[in-house]
PDB file of C-alpha atoms in Angstrom:
ATOM      1  CA  UNK A   1      -2.404 -16.352 -40.593  1.00  0.00           C
ATOM      2  CA  UNK A   2      -2.965 -14.341 -43.497  1.00  0.00           C
ATOM      3  CA  UNK A   3      -0.830 -17.052 -45.729  1.00  0.00           C
ATOM      4  CA  UNK A   4      -0.987 -21.087 -46.359  1.00  0.00           C
ATOM      5  CA  UNK A   5       1.665 -21.985 -44.438  1.00  0.00           C
ATOM      6  CA  UNK A   6       2.004 -25.741 -46.274  1.00  0.00           C
ATOM      7  CA  UNK A   7       1.395 -29.515 -45.497  1.00  0.00           C
ATOM      8  CA  UNK A   8       4.741 -29.646 -44.446  1.00  0.00           C
ATOM      9  CA  UNK A   9       5.253 -26.989 -41.975  1.00  0.00           C
ATOM     10  CA  UNK A  10       1.469 -27.419 -40.051  1.00  0.00           C
ATOM     11  CA  UNK A  11       2.535 -30.822 -39.323  1.00  0.00           C
ATOM     12  CA  UNK A  12       5.498 -29.452 -38.211  1.00  0.00           C
ATOM     13  CA  UNK A  13       4.181 -27.196 -35.846  1.00  0.00           C
ATOM     14  CA  UNK A  14       1.471 -29.565 -34.525  1.00  0.00           C
ATOM     15  CA  UNK A  15       4.075 -32.389 -33.938  1.00  0.00           C
ATOM     16  CA  UNK A  16       6.311 -29.958 -32.013  1.00  0.00           C
ATOM     17  CA  UNK A  17       3.667 -29.784 -29.046  1.00  0.00           C
ATOM     18  CA  UNK A  18       3.200 -33.296 -29.171  1.00  0.00           C
ATOM     19  CA  UNK A  19       7.362 -33.781 -28.712  1.00  0.00           C
ATOM     20  CA  UNK A  20       6.154 -31.952 -25.417  1.00  0.00           C
ATOM     21  CA  UNK A  21       4.156 -34.427 -24.045  1.00  0.00           C
ATOM     22  CA  UNK A  22       5.898 -37.116 -22.468  1.00  0.00           C
ATOM     23  CA  UNK A  23       7.693 -34.292 -20.684  1.00  0.00           C
ATOM     24  CA  UNK A  24       4.914 -33.579 -18.284  1.00  0.00           C
ATOM     25  CA  UNK A  25       6.103 -34.340 -14.582  1.00  0.00           C
ATOM     26  CA  UNK A  26       2.496 -35.782 -13.938  1.00  0.00           C
ATOM     27  CA  UNK A  27       3.100 -38.830 -16.193  1.00  0.00           C
ATOM     28  CA  UNK A  28       4.686 -41.874 -15.014  1.00  0.00           C
ATOM     29  CA  UNK A  29       7.114 -43.544 -16.549  1.00  0.00           C
ATOM     30  CA  UNK A  30       4.668 -46.296 -18.590  1.00  0.00           C
ATOM     31  CA  UNK A  31       2.611 -43.609 -19.901  1.00  0.00           C
ATOM     32  CA  UNK A  32       5.418 -41.596 -21.463  1.00  0.00           C
ATOM     33  CA  UNK A  33       6.400 -44.503 -23.046  1.00  0.00           C
ATOM     34  CA  UNK A  34       3.435 -45.512 -24.309  1.00  0.00           C
ATOM     35  CA  UNK A  35       2.526 -41.488 -25.830  1.00  0.00           C
ATOM     36  CA  UNK A  36       6.479 -41.722 -27.568  1.00  0.00           C
ATOM     37  CA  UNK A  37       4.921 -44.899 -29.443  1.00  0.00           C
ATOM     38  CA  UNK A  38       2.663 -42.703 -31.356  1.00  0.00           C
ATOM     39  CA  UNK A  39       4.409 -39.544 -31.863  1.00  0.00           C
ATOM     40  CA  UNK A  40       5.460 -38.493 -35.250  1.00  0.00           C
ATOM     41  CA  UNK A  41       8.669 -37.259 -36.299  1.00  0.00           C
ATOM     42  CA  UNK A  42       8.653 -33.062 -36.371  1.00  0.00           C
ATOM     43  CA  UNK A  43      10.261 -32.852 -39.937  1.00  0.00           C
ATOM     44  CA  UNK A  44      12.918 -30.286 -40.668  1.00  0.00           C
ATOM     45  CA  UNK A  45      16.590 -29.930 -42.459  1.00  0.00           C
ATOM     46  CA  UNK A  46      17.725 -32.392 -39.800  1.00  0.00           C
ATOM     47  CA  UNK A  47      15.260 -35.118 -39.465  1.00  0.00           C
ATOM     48  CA  UNK A  48      15.446 -35.057 -43.763  1.00  0.00           C
ATOM     49  CA  UNK A  49      18.548 -35.178 -44.321  1.00  0.00           C
ATOM     50  CA  UNK A  50      19.484 -37.520 -41.629  1.00  0.00           C
ATOM     51  CA  UNK A  51      18.149 -40.171 -44.300  1.00  0.00           C
ATOM     52  CA  UNK A  52      19.813 -39.328 -47.483  1.00  0.00           C
ATOM     53  CA  UNK A  53      22.332 -42.477 -47.749  1.00  0.00           C
ATOM     54  CA  UNK A  54      19.562 -44.364 -45.955  1.00  0.00           C
ATOM     55  CA  UNK A  55      16.022 -44.425 -47.911  1.00  0.00           C
ATOM     56  CA  UNK A  56      15.207 -44.602 -51.638  1.00  0.00           C
ATOM     57  CA  UNK A  57      13.947 -41.003 -51.897  1.00  0.00           C
ATOM     58  CA  UNK A  58      15.813 -38.553 -53.993  1.00  0.00           C
ATOM     59  CA  UNK A  59      16.194 -35.534 -50.761  1.00  0.00           C
ATOM     60  CA  UNK A  60      18.176 -32.847 -52.239  1.00  0.00           C
ATOM     61  CA  UNK A  61      21.116 -31.303 -49.421  1.00  0.00           C
ATOM     62  CA  UNK A  62      19.402 -28.327 -48.963  1.00  0.00           C
ATOM     63  CA  UNK A  63      16.346 -30.155 -47.454  1.00  0.00           C
ATOM     64  CA  UNK A  64      14.359 -28.732 -45.447  1.00  0.00           C
ATOM     65  CA  UNK A  65       9.913 -28.563 -43.768  1.00  0.00           C
ATOM     66  CA  UNK A  66       9.115 -27.234 -46.829  1.00  0.00           C
ATOM     67  CA  UNK A  67      10.386 -30.111 -48.614  1.00  0.00           C
ATOM     68  CA  UNK A  68       7.598 -31.972 -47.453  1.00  0.00           C
ATOM     69  CA  UNK A  69       4.698 -30.619 -50.039  1.00  0.00           C
ATOM     70  CA  UNK A  70       1.613 -33.023 -49.179  1.00  0.00           C
ATOM     71  CA  UNK A  71       0.169 -36.298 -46.752  1.00  0.00           C
ATOM     72  CA  UNK A  72       2.485 -38.250 -49.501  1.00  0.00           C
ATOM     73  CA  UNK A  73       4.988 -37.794 -48.813  1.00  0.00           C
ATOM     74  CA  UNK A  74       4.970 -36.818 -44.508  1.00  0.00           C
ATOM     75  CA  UNK A  75       3.339 -40.256 -44.883  1.00  0.00           C
ATOM     76  CA  UNK A  76       6.275 -41.920 -46.716  1.00  0.00           C
ATOM     77  CA  UNK A  77       8.846 -39.584 -44.099  1.00  0.00           C
ATOM     78  CA  UNK A  78       7.005 -40.914 -41.322  1.00  0.00           C
ATOM     79  CA  UNK A  79       6.922 -44.138 -42.562  1.00  0.00           C
ATOM     80  CA  UNK A  80      10.645 -44.840 -43.230  1.00  0.00           C
ATOM     81  CA  UNK A  81      11.594 -42.798 -40.146  1.00  0.00           C
ATOM     82  CA  UNK A  82       9.513 -45.670 -38.214  1.00  0.00           C
ATOM     83  CA  UNK A  83      11.068 -48.488 -39.956  1.00  0.00           C
ATOM     84  CA  UNK A  84      14.080 -47.699 -39.426  1.00  0.00           C
ATOM     85  CA  UNK A  85      13.793 -46.940 -35.235  1.00  0.00           C
ATOM     86  CA  UNK A  86      11.847 -50.367 -35.289  1.00  0.00           C
ATOM     87  CA  UNK A  87      14.873 -51.605 -36.382  1.00  0.00           C
ATOM     88  CA  UNK A  88      16.980 -49.691 -33.266  1.00  0.00           C
ATOM     89  CA  UNK A  89      14.241 -50.692 -31.145  1.00  0.00           C
ATOM     90  CA  UNK A  90      13.973 -47.331 -30.697  1.00  0.00           C
ATOM     91  CA  UNK A  91      10.700 -44.577 -30.979  1.00  0.00           C
ATOM     92  CA  UNK A  92      10.982 -42.530 -34.305  1.00  0.00           C
ATOM     93  CA  UNK A  93      10.830 -39.257 -31.688  1.00  0.00           C
ATOM     94  CA  UNK A  94      14.309 -40.792 -30.724  1.00  0.00           C
ATOM     95  CA  UNK A  95      15.577 -40.142 -33.877  1.00  0.00           C
ATOM     96  CA  UNK A  96      14.097 -36.799 -33.605  1.00  0.00           C
ATOM     97  CA  UNK A  97      15.927 -36.125 -30.561  1.00  0.00           C
ATOM     98  CA  UNK A  98      19.286 -37.033 -31.823  1.00  0.00           C
ATOM     99  CA  UNK A  99      18.723 -35.565 -35.452  1.00  0.00           C
ATOM    100  CA  UNK A 100      17.608 -32.055 -33.118  1.00  0.00           C
ATOM    101  CA  UNK A 101      18.389 -31.702 -29.569  1.00  0.00           C
ATOM    102  CA  UNK A 102      22.205 -33.409 -29.638  1.00  0.00           C
ATOM    103  CA  UNK A 103      23.132 -31.426 -32.716  1.00  0.00           C
ATOM    104  CA  UNK A 104      21.639 -27.901 -30.935  1.00  0.00           C
ATOM    105  CA  UNK A 105      23.372 -28.769 -27.401  1.00  0.00           C
TER     106      UNK A 105
END
């Protein structure tokens, strides 16, 4: 690529690839569940704006993956999603599926 895409966008691309791994047919259910625990959420407008009224962070209504400028904010959002999903007893990627996949069906 001829230009810098930024940390948030680069992390999203990587996390989208990782999100597909548990869908591989060669994996058994136990392995799928273990992998899902470690996945990070591909941060985008849906997953970020889903936190507007939940976390203590000033998130603009038009926030998207470009809103995540550095590692510090990336890991802050991942941590907040993990805290939320731990309370719900689901994996962070389940939050992403709810925010993105359900909104696009």
